[in-house]
Amino acid sequence: MKSKIIKTTPFGPVAILWSIVDDHPQINRVLISKPGYSTIEQVNNINPKAKPSSCKEIDAVAAKISAYLQGEDVKFSLDMVNLDTCPPFQKRVLVADYLIPRGCVSTYKFIAAHVGHKQAARAVGNALATNPFPIIIPCHRIIRSDKHLGGFQGGTIMKRTLLENEGVVIDHTGRVVSPCIHYQK
């Protein structure tokens, strides 16, 4: 496995773990710094033998991630993302999450209903907590049913900032007041 580290983002380093599959680069993980757990530590724990490397396709994804984290409006593709490593339920949740447009949010409950398991809001939360592709698959766009932010791999400050960068309004109590709630019936 290879790694590409994006060192300068407002939220600390970001790592892309990738490999070549059938002569094409494939992203296996995106690692963001977590409170108390740096990206570099994560890379070393997941794959201490990951070789620093890149190619033009990975550089392009890294540039998009960097631009997104700077607040730019960036649309990611799933073309190079290796979703095959995810269990079927998680894969359905991640694809549903990916389809939420910028500036919108959804809830764990609405995602659960959308993927055909309306009582599985907690399982949706678990699937998103272990999202191997944060930023590319925007799990920060999922909030609690009471419209409070809920958790995020990068911490609630990062989640709030990312949502606000997308135009989502959050009031002084930490509740999302955005009118765009995706998958709401």
C-alpha positions as a Markdown table, in Angstrom:
| # | Residue | x | y | z |
|---|---|---|---|---|
| 1 | Met | 0.0 | 0.0 | 0.0 |
| 2 | Lys | 1.1 | 3.6 | -0.7 |
| 3 | Ser | 0.4 | 6.8 | 1.1 |
| 4 | Lys | 0.0 | 10.4 | 0.0 |
| 5 | Ile | 0.0 | 12.9 | 2.9 |
| 6 | Ile | -1.6 | 16.3 | 2.5 |
| 7 | Lys | 0.2 | 18.3 | 5.1 |
| 8 | Thr | -1.4 | 21.7 | 5.0 |
| 9 | Thr | -5.1 | 21.8 | 5.7 |
| 10 | Pro | -7.0 | 23.8 | 8.3 |
| 11 | Phe | -7.6 | 20.6 | 10.2 |
| 12 | Gly | -4.1 | 19.1 | 10.1 |
| 13 | Pro | -2.7 | 16.5 | 7.8 |
| 14 | Val | -4.9 | 14.2 | 5.7 |
| 15 | Ala | -3.6 | 10.9 | 4.3 |
| 16 | Ile | -4.7 | 8.9 | 1.3 |
| 17 | Leu | -3.9 | 5.2 | 1.4 |
| 18 | Trp | -3.9 | 3.8 | -2.0 |
| 19 | Ser | -2.7 | 1.0 | -4.3 |
| 20 | Ile | -2.6 | 0.0 | -7.9 |
| 21 | Val | -5.3 | -2.4 | -9.0 |
| 22 | Asp | -5.4 | -3.5 | -12.7 |
| 23 | Asp | -3.0 | -0.7 | -13.6 |
| 24 | His | -5.2 | 1.9 | -12.0 |
| 25 | Pro | -4.8 | 3.8 | -8.7 |
| 26 | Gln | -7.5 | 2.8 | -6.1 |
| 27 | Ile | -8.1 | 4.6 | -2.8 |
| 28 | Asn | -8.3 | 2.3 | 0.1 |
| 29 | Arg | -8.6 | 4.8 | 3.0 |
| 30 | Val | -8.7 | 8.5 | 3.6 |
| 31 | Leu | -7.5 | 9.4 | 7.1 |
| 32 | Ile | -8.2 | 12.7 | 8.8 |
| 33 | Ser | -6.7 | 13.9 | 12.1 |
| 34 | Lys | -8.8 | 13.0 | 15.0 |
| 35 | Pro | -8.7 | 14.7 | 18.4 |
| 36 | Gly | -5.8 | 13.0 | 20.2 |
| 37 | Tyr | -4.9 | 10.8 | 17.2 |
| 38 | Ser | -2.9 | 12.3 | 14.4 |
| 39 | Thr | -3.1 | 11.2 | 10.8 |
| 40 | Ile | 0.6 | 10.1 | 10.8 |
| 41 | Glu | -0.1 | 7.8 | 13.9 |
| 42 | Gln | -3.1 | 6.3 | 12.0 |
| 43 | Val | -1.1 | 5.6 | 8.9 |
| 44 | Asn | 1.6 | 3.9 | 11.1 |
| 45 | Asn | -1.0 | 1.8 | 12.9 |
| 46 | Ile | -2.9 | 0.8 | 9.9 |
| 47 | Asn | 0.0 | 0.1 | 7.6 |
| 48 | Pro | 3.5 | 0.9 | 9.0 |
| 49 | Lys | 5.0 | -0.3 | 5.7 |
| 50 | Ala | 3.0 | 2.2 | 3.6 |
| 51 | Lys | 5.4 | 3.8 | 1.2 |
| 52 | Pro | 5.1 | 7.6 | 0.5 |
| 53 | Ser | 4.1 | 7.8 | -3.1 |
| 54 | Ser | 1.7 | 9.4 | -5.5 |
| 55 | Cys | 0.7 | 9.7 | -9.1 |
| 56 | Lys | -1.3 | 12.3 | -11.1 |
| 57 | Glu | -4.7 | 10.7 | -10.3 |
| 58 | Ile | -3.9 | 10.6 | -6.5 |
| 59 | Asp | -2.4 | 14.1 | -6.7 |
| 60 | Ala | -5.7 | 15.3 | -8.3 |
| 61 | Val | -7.8 | 13.8 | -5.5 |
| 62 | Ala | -5.4 | 15.3 | -2.9 |
| 63 | Ala | -5.8 | 18.7 | -4.5 |
| 64 | Lys | -9.6 | 18.4 | -4.3 |
| 65 | Ile | -9.5 | 17.3 | -0.7 |
| 66 | Ser | -7.3 | 20.3 | 0.2 |
| 67 | Ala | -9.5 | 22.7 | -1.7 |
| 68 | Tyr | -12.6 | 21.3 | -0.1 |
| 69 | Leu | -11.1 | 21.7 | 3.4 |
| 70 | Gln | -10.3 | 25.3 | 2.5 |
| 71 | Gly | -14.0 | 25.8 | 1.9 |
| 72 | Glu | -14.2 | 25.5 | -1.8 |
| 73 | Asp | -17.2 | 23.8 | -3.5 |
| 74 | Val | -15.7 | 20.5 | -4.7 |
| 75 | Lys | -17.5 | 17.5 | -6.1 |
| 76 | Phe | -15.8 | 14.1 | -5.5 |
| 77 | Ser | -16.1 | 11.0 | -7.7 |
| 78 | Leu | -16.3 | 7.5 | -6.3 |
| 79 | Asp | -14.4 | 6.1 | -9.4 |
| 80 | Met | -11.2 | 5.4 | -7.5 |
| 81 | Val | -12.7 | 4.6 | -4.1 |
| 82 | Asn | -12.5 | 0.9 | -3.1 |
| 83 | Leu | -15.9 | 0.4 | -1.6 |
| 84 | Asp | -15.5 | -3.4 | -2.0 |
| 85 | Thr | -13.7 | -3.5 | 1.4 |
| 86 | Cys | -17.0 | -2.4 | 3.1 |
| 87 | Pro | -19.7 | -4.8 | 4.2 |
| 88 | Pro | -22.9 | -4.5 | 2.2 |
| 89 | Phe | -24.9 | -2.5 | 4.7 |
| 90 | Gln | -22.1 | 0.0 | 5.2 |
| 91 | Lys | -21.7 | 0.3 | 1.4 |
| 92 | Arg | -25.4 | 1.1 | 1.0 |
| 93 | Val | -25.1 | 3.7 | 3.8 |
| 94 | Leu | -22.0 | 5.3 | 2.3 |
| 95 | Val | -23.5 | 5.5 | -1.1 |
| 96 | Ala | -26.7 | 7.1 | 0.3 |
| 97 | Asp | -24.5 | 9.6 | 2.2 |
| 98 | Tyr | -22.4 | 10.4 | -0.9 |
| 99 | Leu | -25.6 | 11.4 | -2.7 |
| 100 | Ile | -26.5 | 14.1 | -0.2 |
| 101 | Pro | -25.8 | 17.4 | -1.9 |
| 102 | Arg | -23.6 | 20.1 | -0.6 |
| 103 | Gly | -25.5 | 22.4 | 1.8 |
| 104 | Cys | -27.9 | 19.7 | 2.8 |
| 105 | Val | -27.9 | 17.3 | 5.7 |
| 106 | Ser | -29.8 | 14.1 | 6.6 |
| 107 | Thr | -30.3 | 12.2 | 9.8 |
| 108 | Tyr | -29.2 | 8.7 | 10.8 |
| 109 | Lys | -32.9 | 7.8 | 11.0 |
| 110 | Phe | -33.6 | 9.0 | 7.4 |
| 111 | Ile | -30.6 | 7.2 | 6.0 |
| 112 | Ala | -31.7 | 4.0 | 7.8 |
| 113 | Ala | -35.1 | 4.3 | 6.2 |
| 114 | His | -33.7 | 5.1 | 2.8 |
| 115 | Val | -31.5 | 1.9 | 2.8 |
| 116 | Gly | -34.5 | -0.2 | 3.9 |
| 117 | His | -33.8 | -0.6 | 7.6 |
| 118 | Lys | -35.9 | 2.1 | 9.3 |
| 119 | Gln | -35.1 | 0.9 | 12.8 |
| 120 | Ala | -31.3 | 0.8 | 12.2 |
| 121 | Ala | -30.4 | 4.5 | 12.9 |
| 122 | Arg | -27.7 | 3.3 | 15.4 |
| 123 | Ala | -26.3 | 0.9 | 12.8 |
| 124 | Val | -26.1 | 3.8 | 10.3 |
| 125 | Gly | -24.2 | 5.8 | 12.9 |
| 126 | Asn | -21.7 | 2.9 | 13.4 |
| 127 | Ala | -21.3 | 2.5 | 9.6 |
| 128 | Leu | -20.5 | 6.2 | 9.3 |
| 129 | Ala | -18.2 | 6.2 | 12.3 |
| 130 | Thr | -16.0 | 3.8 | 10.5 |
| 131 | Asn | -16.4 | 5.5 | 7.1 |
| 132 | Pro | -13.0 | 4.7 | 5.4 |
| 133 | Phe | -13.4 | 7.7 | 3.0 |
| 134 | Pro | -14.3 | 10.8 | 5.1 |
| 135 | Ile | -14.4 | 14.0 | 3.0 |
| 136 | Ile | -14.9 | 12.1 | -0.3 |
| 137 | Ile | -18.0 | 10.4 | 1.3 |
| 138 | Pro | -19.3 | 13.3 | 3.4 |
| 139 | Cys | -20.4 | 11.6 | 6.6 |
| 140 | His | -20.3 | 15.0 | 8.3 |
| 141 | Arg | -23.6 | 15.8 | 6.6 |
| 142 | Ile | -25.5 | 13.3 | 8.8 |
| 143 | Ile | -27.0 | 14.7 | 12.0 |
| 144 | Arg | -29.1 | 13.5 | 14.8 |
| 145 | Ser | -32.9 | 13.5 | 14.6 |
| 146 | Asp | -33.1 | 16.3 | 17.1 |
| 147 | Lys | -31.0 | 18.3 | 14.6 |
| 148 | His | -27.9 | 18.4 | 16.8 |
| 149 | Leu | -24.6 | 17.6 | 15.1 |
| 150 | Gly | -23.8 | 14.2 | 16.5 |
| 151 | Gly | -20.4 | 12.6 | 16.2 |
| 152 | Phe | -17.7 | 12.8 | 13.5 |
| 153 | Gln | -14.3 | 11.2 | 13.1 |
| 154 | Gly | -12.6 | 14.5 | 13.0 |
| 155 | Gly | -14.5 | 15.9 | 16.0 |
| 156 | Thr | -17.5 | 18.2 | 16.3 |
| 157 | Ile | -15.5 | 21.4 | 15.7 |
| 158 | Met | -14.4 | 20.0 | 12.3 |
| 159 | Lys | -17.9 | 18.8 | 11.5 |
| 160 | Arg | -19.5 | 22.1 | 12.3 |
| 161 | Thr | -16.9 | 24.0 | 10.3 |
| 162 | Leu | -17.4 | 21.7 | 7.3 |
| 163 | Leu | -21.1 | 22.1 | 7.4 |
| 164 | Glu | -20.9 | 25.9 | 7.8 |
| 165 | Asn | -18.5 | 26.1 | 4.9 |
| 166 | Glu | -21.2 | 24.4 | 2.8 |
| 167 | Gly | -23.8 | 27.0 | 3.9 |
| 168 | Val | -25.6 | 24.9 | 6.5 |
| 169 | Val | -26.8 | 27.2 | 9.3 |
| 170 | Ile | -26.3 | 26.1 | 12.9 |
| 171 | Asp | -27.8 | 28.1 | 15.7 |
| 172 | His | -26.2 | 29.1 | 19.0 |
| 173 | Thr | -27.5 | 25.9 | 20.7 |
| 174 | Gly | -25.7 | 23.7 | 18.1 |
| 175 | Arg | -28.8 | 22.7 | 16.2 |
| 176 | Val | -28.9 | 22.7 | 12.4 |
| 177 | Val | -31.6 | 25.0 | 11.1 |
| 178 | Ser | -31.0 | 24.4 | 7.4 |
| 179 | Pro | -34.2 | 23.8 | 5.4 |
| 180 | Cys | -32.5 | 21.1 | 3.3 |
| 181 | Ile | -33.0 | 17.8 | 5.0 |
| 182 | His | -32.2 | 15.0 | 2.4 |
| 183 | Tyr | -34.2 | 11.8 | 2.4 |
| 184 | Gln | -36.9 | 13.4 | 4.6 |
| 185 | Lys | -40.4 | 12.1 | 3.6 |
